[in-house]
PDB file of C-alpha atoms in Angstrom:
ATOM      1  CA  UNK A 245       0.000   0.000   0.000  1.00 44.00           C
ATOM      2  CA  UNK A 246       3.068   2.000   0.758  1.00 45.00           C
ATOM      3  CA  UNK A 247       4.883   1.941  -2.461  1.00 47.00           C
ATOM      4  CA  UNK A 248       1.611   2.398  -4.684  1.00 44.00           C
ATOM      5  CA  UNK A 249       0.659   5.406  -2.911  1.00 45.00           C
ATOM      6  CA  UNK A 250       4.409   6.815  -3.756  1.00 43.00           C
ATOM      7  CA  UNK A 251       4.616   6.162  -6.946  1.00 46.00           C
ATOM      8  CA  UNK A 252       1.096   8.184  -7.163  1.00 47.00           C
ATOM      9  CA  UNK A 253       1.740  11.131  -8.592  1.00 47.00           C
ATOM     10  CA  UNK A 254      -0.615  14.132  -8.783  1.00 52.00           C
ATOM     11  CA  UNK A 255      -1.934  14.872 -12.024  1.00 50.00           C
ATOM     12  CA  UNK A 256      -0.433  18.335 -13.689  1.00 50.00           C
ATOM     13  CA  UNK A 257       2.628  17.666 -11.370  1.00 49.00           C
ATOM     14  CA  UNK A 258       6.392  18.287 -13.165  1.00 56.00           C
ATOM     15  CA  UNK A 259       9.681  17.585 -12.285  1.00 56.00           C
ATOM     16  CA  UNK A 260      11.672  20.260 -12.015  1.00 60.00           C
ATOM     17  CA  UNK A 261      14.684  20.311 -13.669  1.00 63.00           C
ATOM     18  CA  UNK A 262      17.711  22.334 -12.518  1.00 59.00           C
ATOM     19  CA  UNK A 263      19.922  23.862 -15.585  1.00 59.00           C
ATOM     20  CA  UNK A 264      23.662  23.934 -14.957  1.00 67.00           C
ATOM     21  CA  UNK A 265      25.640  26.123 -16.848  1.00 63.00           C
ATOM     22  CA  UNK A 266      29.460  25.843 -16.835  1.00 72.00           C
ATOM     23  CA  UNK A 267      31.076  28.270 -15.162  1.00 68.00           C
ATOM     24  CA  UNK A 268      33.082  29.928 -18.178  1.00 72.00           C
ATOM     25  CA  UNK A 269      29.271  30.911 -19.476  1.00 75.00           C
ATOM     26  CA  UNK A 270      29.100  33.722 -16.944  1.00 77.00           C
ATOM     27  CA  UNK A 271      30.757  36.690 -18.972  1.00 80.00           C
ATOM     28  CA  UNK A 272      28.925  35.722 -22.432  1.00 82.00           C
ATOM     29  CA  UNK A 273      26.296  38.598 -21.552  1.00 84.00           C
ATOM     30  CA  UNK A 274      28.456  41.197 -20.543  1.00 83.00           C
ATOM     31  CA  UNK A 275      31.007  40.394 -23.846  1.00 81.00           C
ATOM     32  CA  UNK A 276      27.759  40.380 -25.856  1.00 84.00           C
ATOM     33  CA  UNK A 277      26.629  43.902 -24.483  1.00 85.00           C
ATOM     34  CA  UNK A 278      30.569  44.547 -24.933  1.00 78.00           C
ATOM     35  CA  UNK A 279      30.691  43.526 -28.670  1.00 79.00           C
ATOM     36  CA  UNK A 280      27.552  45.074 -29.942  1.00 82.00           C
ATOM     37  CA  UNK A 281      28.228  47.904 -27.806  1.00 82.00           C
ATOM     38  CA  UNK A 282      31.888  48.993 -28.556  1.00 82.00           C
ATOM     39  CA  UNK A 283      33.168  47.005 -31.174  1.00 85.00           C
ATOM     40  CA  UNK A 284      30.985  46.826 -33.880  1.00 85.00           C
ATOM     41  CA  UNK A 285      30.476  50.541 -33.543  1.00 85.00           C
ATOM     42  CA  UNK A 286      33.922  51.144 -33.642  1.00 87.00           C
ATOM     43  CA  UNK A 287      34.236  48.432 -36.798  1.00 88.00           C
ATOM     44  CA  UNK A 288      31.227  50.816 -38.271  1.00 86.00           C
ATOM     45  CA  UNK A 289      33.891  54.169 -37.683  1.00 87.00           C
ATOM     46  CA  UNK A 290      36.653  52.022 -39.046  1.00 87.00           C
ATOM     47  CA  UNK A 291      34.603  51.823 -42.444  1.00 88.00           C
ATOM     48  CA  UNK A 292      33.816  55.295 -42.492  1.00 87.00           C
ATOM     49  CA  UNK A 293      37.333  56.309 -41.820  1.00 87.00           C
ATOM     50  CA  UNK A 294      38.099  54.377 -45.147  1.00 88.00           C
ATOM     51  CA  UNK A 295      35.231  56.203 -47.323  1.00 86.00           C
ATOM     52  CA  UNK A 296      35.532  58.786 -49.615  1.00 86.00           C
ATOM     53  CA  UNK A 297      33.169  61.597 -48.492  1.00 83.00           C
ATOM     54  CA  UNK A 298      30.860  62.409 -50.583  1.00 78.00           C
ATOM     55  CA  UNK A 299      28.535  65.649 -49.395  1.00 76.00           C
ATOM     56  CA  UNK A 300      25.243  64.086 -51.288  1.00 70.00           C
ATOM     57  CA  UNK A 301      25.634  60.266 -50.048  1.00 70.00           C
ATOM     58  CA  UNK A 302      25.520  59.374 -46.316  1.00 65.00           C
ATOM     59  CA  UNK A 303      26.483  56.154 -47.119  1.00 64.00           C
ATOM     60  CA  UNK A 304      30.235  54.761 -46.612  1.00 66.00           C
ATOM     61  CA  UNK A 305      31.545  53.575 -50.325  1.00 76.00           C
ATOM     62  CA  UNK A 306      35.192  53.603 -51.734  1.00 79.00           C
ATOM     63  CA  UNK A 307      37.993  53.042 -49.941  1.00 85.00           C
ATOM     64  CA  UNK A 308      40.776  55.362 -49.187  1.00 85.00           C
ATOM     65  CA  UNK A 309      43.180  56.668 -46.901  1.00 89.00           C
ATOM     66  CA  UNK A 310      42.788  60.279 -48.124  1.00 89.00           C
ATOM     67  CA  UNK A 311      41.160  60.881 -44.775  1.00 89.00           C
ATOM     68  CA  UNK A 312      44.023  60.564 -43.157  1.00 92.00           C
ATOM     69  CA  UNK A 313      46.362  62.076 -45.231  1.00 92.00           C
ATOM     70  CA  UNK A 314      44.168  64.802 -44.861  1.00 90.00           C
ATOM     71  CA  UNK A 315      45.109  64.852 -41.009  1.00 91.00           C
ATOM     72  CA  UNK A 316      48.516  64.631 -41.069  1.00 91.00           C
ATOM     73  CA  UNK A 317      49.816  66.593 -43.393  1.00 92.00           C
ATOM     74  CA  UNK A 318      47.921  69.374 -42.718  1.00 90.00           C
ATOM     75  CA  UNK A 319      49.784  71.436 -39.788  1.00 93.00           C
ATOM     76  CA  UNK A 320      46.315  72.533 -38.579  1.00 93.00           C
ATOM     77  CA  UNK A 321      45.195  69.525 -37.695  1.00 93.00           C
ATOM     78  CA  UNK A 322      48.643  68.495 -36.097  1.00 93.00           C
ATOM     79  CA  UNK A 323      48.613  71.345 -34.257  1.00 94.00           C
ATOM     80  CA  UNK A 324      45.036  70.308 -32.543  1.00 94.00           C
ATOM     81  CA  UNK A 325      45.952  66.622 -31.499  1.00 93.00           C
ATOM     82  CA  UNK A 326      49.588  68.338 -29.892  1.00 93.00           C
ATOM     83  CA  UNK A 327      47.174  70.938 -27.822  1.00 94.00           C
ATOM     84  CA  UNK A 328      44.666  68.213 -26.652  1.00 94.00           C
ATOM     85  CA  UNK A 329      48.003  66.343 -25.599  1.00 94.00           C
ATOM     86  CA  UNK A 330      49.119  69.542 -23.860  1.00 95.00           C
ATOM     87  CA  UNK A 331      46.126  70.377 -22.122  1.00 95.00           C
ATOM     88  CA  UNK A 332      45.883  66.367 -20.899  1.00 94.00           C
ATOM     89  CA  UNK A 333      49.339  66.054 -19.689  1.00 94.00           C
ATOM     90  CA  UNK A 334      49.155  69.690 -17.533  1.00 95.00           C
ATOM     91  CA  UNK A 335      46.070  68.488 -16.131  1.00 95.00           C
ATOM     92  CA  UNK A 336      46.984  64.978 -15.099  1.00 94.00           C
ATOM     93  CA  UNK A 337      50.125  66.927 -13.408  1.00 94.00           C
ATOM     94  CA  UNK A 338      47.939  69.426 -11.695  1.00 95.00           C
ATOM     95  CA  UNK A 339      45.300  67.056 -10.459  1.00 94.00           C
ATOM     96  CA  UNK A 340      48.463  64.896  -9.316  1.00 93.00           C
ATOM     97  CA  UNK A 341      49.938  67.673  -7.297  1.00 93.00           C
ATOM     98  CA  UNK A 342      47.010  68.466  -5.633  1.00 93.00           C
ATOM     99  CA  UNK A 343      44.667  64.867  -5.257  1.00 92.00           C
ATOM    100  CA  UNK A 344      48.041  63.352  -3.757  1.00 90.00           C
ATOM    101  CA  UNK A 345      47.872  65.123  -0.120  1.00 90.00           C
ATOM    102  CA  UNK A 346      44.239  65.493  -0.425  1.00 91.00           C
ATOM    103  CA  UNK A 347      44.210  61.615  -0.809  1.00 91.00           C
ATOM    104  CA  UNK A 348      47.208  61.586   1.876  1.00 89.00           C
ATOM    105  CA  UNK A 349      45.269  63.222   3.910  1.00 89.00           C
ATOM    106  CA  UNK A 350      41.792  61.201   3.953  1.00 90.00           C
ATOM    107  CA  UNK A 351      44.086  58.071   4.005  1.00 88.00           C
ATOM    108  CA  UNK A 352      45.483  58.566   7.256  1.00 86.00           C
ATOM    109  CA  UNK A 353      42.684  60.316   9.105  1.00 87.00           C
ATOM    110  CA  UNK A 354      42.075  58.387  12.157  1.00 86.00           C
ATOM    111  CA  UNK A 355      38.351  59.894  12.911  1.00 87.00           C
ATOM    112  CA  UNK A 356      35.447  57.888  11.185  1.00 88.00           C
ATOM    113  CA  UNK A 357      33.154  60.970  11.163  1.00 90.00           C
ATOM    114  CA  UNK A 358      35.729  63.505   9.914  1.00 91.00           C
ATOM    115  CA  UNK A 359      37.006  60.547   7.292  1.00 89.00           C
ATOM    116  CA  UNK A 360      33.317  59.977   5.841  1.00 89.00           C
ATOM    117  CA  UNK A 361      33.025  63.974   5.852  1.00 90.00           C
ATOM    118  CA  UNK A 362      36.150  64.436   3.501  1.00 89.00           C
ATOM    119  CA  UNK A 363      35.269  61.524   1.564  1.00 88.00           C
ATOM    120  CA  UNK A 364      31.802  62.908   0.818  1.00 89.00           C
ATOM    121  CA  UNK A 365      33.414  66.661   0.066  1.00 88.00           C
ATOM    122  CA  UNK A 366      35.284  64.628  -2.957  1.00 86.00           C
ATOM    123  CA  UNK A 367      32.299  62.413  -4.140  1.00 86.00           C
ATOM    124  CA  UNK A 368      29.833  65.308  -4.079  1.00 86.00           C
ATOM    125  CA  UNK A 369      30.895  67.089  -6.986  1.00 83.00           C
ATOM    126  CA  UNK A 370      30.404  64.039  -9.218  1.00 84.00           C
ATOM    127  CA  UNK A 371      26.722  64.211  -8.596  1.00 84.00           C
ATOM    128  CA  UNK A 372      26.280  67.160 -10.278  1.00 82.00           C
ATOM    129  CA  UNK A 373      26.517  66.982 -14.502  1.00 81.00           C
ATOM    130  CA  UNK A 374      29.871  68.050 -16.296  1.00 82.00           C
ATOM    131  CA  UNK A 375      28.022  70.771 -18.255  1.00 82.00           C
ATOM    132  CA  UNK A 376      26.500  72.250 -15.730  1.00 85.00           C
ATOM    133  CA  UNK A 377      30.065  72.602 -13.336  1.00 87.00           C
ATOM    134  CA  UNK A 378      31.373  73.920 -16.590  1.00 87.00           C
ATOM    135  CA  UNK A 379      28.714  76.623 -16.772  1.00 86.00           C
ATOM    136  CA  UNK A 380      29.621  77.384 -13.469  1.00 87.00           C
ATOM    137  CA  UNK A 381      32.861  77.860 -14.400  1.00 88.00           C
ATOM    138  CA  UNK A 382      31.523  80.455 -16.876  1.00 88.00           C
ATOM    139  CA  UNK A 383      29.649  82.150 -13.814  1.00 87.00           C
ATOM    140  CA  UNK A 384      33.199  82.469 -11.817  1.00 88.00           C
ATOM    141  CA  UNK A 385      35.734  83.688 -15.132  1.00 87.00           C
ATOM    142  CA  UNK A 386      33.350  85.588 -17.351  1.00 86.00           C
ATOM    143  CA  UNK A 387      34.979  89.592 -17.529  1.00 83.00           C
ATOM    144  CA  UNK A 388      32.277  90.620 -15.325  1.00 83.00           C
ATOM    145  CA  UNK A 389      32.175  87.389 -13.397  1.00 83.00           C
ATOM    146  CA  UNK A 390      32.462  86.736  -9.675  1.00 87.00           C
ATOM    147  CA  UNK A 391      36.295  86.549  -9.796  1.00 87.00           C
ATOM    148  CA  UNK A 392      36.519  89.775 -11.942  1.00 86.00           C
ATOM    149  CA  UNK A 393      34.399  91.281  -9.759  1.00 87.00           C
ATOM    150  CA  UNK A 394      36.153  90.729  -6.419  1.00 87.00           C
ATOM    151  CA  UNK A 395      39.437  92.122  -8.049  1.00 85.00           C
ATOM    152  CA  UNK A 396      38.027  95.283  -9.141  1.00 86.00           C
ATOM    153  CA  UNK A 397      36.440  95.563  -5.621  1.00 87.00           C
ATOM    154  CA  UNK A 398      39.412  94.800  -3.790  1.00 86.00           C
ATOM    155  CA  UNK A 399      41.208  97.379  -6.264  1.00 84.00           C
ATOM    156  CA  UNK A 400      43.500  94.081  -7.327  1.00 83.00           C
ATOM    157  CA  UNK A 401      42.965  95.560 -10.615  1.00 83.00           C
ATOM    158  CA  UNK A 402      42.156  98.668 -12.631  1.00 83.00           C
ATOM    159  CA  UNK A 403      39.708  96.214 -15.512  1.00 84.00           C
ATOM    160  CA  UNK A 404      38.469  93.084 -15.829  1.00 85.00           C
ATOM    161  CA  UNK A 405      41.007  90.624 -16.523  1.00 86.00           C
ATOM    162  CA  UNK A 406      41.018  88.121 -19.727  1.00 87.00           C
ATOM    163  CA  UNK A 407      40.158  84.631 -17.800  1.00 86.00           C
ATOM    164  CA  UNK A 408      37.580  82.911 -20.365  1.00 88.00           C
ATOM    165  CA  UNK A 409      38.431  81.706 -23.632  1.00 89.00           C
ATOM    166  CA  UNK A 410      42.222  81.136 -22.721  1.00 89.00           C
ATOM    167  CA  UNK A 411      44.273  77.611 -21.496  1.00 91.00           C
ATOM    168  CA  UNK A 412      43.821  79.138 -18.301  1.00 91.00           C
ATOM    169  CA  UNK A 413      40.124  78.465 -17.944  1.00 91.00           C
ATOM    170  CA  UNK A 414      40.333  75.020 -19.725  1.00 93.00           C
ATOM    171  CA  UNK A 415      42.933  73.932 -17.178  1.00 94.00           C
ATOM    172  CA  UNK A 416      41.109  75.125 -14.201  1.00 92.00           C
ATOM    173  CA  UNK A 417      37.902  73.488 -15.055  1.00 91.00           C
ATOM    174  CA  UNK A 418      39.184  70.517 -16.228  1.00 93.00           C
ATOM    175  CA  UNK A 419      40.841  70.250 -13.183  1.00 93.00           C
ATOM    176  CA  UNK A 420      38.262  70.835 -10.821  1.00 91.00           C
ATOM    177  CA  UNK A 421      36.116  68.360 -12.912  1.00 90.00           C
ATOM    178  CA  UNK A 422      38.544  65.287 -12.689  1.00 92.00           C
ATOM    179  CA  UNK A 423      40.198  65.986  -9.999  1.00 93.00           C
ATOM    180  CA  UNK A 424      37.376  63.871  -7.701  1.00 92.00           C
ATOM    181  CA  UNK A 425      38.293  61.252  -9.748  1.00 92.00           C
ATOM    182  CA  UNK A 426      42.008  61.443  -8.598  1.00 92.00           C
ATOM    183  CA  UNK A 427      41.592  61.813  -5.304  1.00 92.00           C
ATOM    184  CA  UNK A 428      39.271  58.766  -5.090  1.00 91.00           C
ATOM    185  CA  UNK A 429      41.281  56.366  -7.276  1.00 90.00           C
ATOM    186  CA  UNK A 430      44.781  57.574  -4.632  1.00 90.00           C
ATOM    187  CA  UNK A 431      43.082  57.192  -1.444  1.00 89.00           C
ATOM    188  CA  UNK A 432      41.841  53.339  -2.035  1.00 86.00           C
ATOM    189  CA  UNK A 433      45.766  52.911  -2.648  1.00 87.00           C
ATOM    190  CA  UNK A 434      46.996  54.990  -0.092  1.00 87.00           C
ATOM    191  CA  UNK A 435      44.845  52.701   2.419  1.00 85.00           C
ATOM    192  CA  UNK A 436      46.595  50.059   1.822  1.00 85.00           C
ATOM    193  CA  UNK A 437      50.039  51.303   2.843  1.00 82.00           C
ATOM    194  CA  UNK A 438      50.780  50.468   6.170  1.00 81.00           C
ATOM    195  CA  UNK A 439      52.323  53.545   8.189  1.00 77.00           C
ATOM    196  CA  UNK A 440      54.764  51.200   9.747  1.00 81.00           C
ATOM    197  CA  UNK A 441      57.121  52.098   6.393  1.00 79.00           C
ATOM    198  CA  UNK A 442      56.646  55.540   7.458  1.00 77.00           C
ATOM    199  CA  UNK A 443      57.126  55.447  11.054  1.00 80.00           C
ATOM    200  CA  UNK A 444      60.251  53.225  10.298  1.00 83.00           C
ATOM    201  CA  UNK A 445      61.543  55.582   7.831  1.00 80.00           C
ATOM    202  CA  UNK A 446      61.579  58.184  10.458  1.00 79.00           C
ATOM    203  CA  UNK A 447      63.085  55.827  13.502  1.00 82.00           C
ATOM    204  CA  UNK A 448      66.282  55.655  10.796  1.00 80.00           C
ATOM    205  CA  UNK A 449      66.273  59.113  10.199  1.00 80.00           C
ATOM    206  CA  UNK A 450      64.825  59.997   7.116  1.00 79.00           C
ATOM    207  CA  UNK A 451      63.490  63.454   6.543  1.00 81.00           C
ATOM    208  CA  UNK A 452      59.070  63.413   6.224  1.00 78.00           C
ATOM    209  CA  UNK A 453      60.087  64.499   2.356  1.00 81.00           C
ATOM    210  CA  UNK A 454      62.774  62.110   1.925  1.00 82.00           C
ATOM    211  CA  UNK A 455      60.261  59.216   3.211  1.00 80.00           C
ATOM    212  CA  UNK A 456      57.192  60.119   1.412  1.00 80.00           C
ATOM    213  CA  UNK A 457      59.681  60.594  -2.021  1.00 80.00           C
ATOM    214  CA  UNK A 458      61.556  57.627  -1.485  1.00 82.00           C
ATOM    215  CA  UNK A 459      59.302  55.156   0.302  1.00 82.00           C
ATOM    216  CA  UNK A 460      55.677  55.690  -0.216  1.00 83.00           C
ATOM    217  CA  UNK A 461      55.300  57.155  -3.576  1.00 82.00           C
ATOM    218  CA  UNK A 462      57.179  53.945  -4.720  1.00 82.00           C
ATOM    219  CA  UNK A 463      54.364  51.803  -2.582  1.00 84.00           C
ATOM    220  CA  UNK A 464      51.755  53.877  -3.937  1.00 86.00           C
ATOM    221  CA  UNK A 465      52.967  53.907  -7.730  1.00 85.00           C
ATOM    222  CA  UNK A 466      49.745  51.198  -8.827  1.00 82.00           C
ATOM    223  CA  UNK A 467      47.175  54.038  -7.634  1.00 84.00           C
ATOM    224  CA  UNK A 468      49.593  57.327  -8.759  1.00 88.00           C
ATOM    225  CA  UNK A 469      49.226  55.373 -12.755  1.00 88.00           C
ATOM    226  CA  UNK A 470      45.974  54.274 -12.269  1.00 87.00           C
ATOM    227  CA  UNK A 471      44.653  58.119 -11.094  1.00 89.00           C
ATOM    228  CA  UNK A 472      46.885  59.575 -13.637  1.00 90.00           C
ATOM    229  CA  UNK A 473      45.898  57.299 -16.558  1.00 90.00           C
ATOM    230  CA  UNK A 474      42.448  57.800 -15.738  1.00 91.00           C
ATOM    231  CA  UNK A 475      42.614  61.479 -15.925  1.00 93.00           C
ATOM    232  CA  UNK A 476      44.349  61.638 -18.838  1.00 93.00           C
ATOM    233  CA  UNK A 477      42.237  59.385 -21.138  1.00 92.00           C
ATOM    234  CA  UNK A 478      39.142  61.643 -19.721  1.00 92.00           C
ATOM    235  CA  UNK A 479      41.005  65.016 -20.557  1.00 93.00           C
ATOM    236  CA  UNK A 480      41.958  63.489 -24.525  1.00 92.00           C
ATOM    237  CA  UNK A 481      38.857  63.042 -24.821  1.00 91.00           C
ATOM    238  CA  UNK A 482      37.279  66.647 -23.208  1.00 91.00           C
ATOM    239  CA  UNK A 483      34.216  68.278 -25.409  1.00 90.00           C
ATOM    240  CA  UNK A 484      31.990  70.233 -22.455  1.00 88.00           C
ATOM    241  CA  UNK A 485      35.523  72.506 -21.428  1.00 90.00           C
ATOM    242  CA  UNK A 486      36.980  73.481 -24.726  1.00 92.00           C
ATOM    243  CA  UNK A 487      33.788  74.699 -26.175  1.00 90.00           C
ATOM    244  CA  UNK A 488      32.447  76.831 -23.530  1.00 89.00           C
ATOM    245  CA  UNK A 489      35.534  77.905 -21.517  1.00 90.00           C
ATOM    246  CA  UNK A 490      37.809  78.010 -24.688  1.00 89.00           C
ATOM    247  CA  UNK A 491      36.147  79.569 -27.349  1.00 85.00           C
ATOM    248  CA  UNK A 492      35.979  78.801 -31.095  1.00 85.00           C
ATOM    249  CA  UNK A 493      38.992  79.479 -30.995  1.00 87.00           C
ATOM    250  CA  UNK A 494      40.344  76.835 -28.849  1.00 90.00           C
ATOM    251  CA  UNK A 495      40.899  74.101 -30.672  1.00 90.00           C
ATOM    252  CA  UNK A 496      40.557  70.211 -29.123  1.00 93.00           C
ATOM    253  CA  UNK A 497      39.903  66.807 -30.664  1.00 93.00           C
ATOM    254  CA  UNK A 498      36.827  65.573 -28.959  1.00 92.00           C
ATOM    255  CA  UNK A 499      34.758  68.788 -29.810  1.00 92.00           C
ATOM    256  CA  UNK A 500      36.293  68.914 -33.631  1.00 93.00           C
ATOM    257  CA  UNK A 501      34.857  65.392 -33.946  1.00 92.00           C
ATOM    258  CA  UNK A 502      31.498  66.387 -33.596  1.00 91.00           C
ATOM    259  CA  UNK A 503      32.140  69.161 -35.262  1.00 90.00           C
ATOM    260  CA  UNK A 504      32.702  66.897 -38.507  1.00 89.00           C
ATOM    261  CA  UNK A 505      30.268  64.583 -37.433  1.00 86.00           C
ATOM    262  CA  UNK A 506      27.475  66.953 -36.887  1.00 86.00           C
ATOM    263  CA  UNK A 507      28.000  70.418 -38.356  1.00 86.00           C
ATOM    264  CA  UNK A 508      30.230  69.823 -41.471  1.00 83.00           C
ATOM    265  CA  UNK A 509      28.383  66.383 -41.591  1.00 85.00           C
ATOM    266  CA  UNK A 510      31.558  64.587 -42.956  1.00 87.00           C
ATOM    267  CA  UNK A 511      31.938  61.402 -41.558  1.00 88.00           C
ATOM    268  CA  UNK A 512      34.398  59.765 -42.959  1.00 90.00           C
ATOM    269  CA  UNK A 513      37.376  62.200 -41.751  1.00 91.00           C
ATOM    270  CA  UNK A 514      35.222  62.808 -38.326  1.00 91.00           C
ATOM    271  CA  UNK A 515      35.712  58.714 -37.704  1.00 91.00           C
ATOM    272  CA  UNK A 516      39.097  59.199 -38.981  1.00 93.00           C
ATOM    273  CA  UNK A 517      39.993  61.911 -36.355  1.00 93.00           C
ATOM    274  CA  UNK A 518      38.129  59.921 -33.881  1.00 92.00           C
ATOM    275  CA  UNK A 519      40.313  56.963 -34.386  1.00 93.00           C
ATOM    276  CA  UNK A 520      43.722  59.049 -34.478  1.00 93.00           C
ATOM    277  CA  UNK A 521      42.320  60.551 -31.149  1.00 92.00           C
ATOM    278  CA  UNK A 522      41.911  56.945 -30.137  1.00 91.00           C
ATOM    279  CA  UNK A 523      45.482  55.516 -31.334  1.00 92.00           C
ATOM    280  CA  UNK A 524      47.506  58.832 -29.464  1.00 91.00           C
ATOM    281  CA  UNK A 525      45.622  58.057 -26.448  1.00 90.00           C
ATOM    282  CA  UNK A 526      46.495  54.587 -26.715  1.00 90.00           C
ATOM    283  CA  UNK A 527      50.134  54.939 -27.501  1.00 90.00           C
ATOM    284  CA  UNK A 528      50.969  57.633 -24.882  1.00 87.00           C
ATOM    285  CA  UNK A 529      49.345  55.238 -22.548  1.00 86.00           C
ATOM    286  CA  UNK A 530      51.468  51.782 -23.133  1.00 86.00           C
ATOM    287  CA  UNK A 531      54.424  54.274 -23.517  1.00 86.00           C
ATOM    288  CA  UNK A 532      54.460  55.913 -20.133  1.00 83.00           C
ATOM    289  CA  UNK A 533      53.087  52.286 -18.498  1.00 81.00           C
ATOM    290  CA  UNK A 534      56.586  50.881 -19.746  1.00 82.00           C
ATOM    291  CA  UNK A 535      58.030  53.812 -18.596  1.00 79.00           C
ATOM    292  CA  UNK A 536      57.237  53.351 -14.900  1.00 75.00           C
ATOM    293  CA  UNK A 537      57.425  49.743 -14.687  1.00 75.00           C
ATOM    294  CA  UNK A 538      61.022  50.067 -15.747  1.00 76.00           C
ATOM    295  CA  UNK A 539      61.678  52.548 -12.886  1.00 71.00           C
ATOM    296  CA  UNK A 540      59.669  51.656 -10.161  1.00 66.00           C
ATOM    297  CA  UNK A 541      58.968  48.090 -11.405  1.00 62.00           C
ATOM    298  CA  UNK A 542      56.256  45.563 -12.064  1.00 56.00           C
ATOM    299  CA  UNK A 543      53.180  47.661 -10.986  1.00 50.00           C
TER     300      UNK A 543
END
């Protein structure tokens, strides 16, 4: 009676069967979102960069590399790609000089309330859009902006002095834009350094300078290239700040992109700036990551 009445099984009743996928499965949907995301967008560009323009056809036919040609031999051009390098490289150094003892500083700050309060003064500005910090920016450097105004109060100066559309106001707002990103990136490596190099630095005699130069900037070189790196590639690739704190006048890659793209409407040599934009970024980044691991070693 016992085994009949087991073997009964309701009617409608299924067995539930339990899938198992293997374990190297996992990453198929993010490398799918990945490949139709990224790369055949940037196989699309690739194609246009290779088209001959032609104002009446949106389509990408012909193949050339009269695009760019176009680019390099015309000193114009050159000129742009050696600014947006410029402008990178002086803000990665400025948001290096000062996210390093802001980072320092958070790092070794023993009170959980004050350490969560200069955390959050970092984060915060990241909440707020890119374009509208910029137009901030605007607010603060215009000729009869707050900063103008202050100076002429304070009798600093007898007229308003030329801040907007210069390097100056690209740098600073650039700056204040990535430099959250800096300081966040060094303080989850500074963390990690025990102060036991630093207190036995300065049991043998070593200078505060001489310790933080010699001992923990090596120690901290992953997050210094990581910070740096990440500022960089963001500052290459910079549209918001060149456009409204530089001017027409002031002349980046990212923003002459879409200029192509959108106002002259020529594709082709807007992917083929895109891609050139792409490759320097690329190179100056494997160049000075073999750089550093030859001086400070394997990172």
């Amino acid at each position: 009676m016992t085994s009949v009445s087991t073997m009964a099984m309701p009617s409608g009743s299924r067995t539930r069967r339990h899938v198992k996928l293997p374990f190297g499965a996992l990453p198929i949907p993010s490398l799918l979102l990945v490949a139709f995301g990224l790369i055949l967008p940037l196989l699309l560009m690739a194609r246009y960069s290779l088209a001959v323009y032609n104002p009446a056809d949106i389509v990408a036919e012909g193949l050339t590399l009269e695009n760019y040609l176009k680019f390099f031999t015309d000193p114009f051009y050159r000129e742009v790609l050696g600014r947006t390098v410029w402008v990178a490289a002086l803000t990665t150094l400025f948001c290096l000089v000062l996210g390093i003892p802001a980072a320092y500083v958070i790092s070794r700050t023993k009170s959980p309330v004050l350490r969560t309060v200069l955390i959050l003064g970092s984060i915060i500005p990241l909440l707020m859009g890119n374009a509208v910090r910029v137009a901030g920016w605007m607010v603060l450097l215009a000729d009869r902006g707050l900063v103008n105004e202050t100076l002429l109060v304070l009798n600093v100066v007898d007229a308003p002095v030329r801040i907007m559309y210069t390097l100056t106001a690209v740098l600073l707002s650039l700056v204040a834009v990535l430099l959250p990103f800096m300081i966040i990136t060094l303080q989850s490596v500074f963390d990690r350094i025990d102060g036991a190099y630093e207190e036995a630095a300065a049991t043998l005699g070593a200078p505060p300078w001489t310790a933080f130069f010699r001992i923990f900037v090596p120690l901290s070189m992953p997050g210094i290239f990581s910070g740096g790196l990440l500022v960089f590639i963001l500052s290459m690739n910079a549209y918001a700040s060149p456009v409204l704190l530089g001017g027409p006048t002031f002349h980046m890659m990212a923003p002459m992109v879409y200029e192509q793209a959108v106002k002259v409407f020529n594709w082709p040599f807007a992917a083929s700036l895109a891609f050139v934009l792409m490759f320097a970024t690329l190179v100056l980044t494997v160049v000075s990551s073999v750089v550093l691991q030859k001086k400070y070693g394997r990172m």
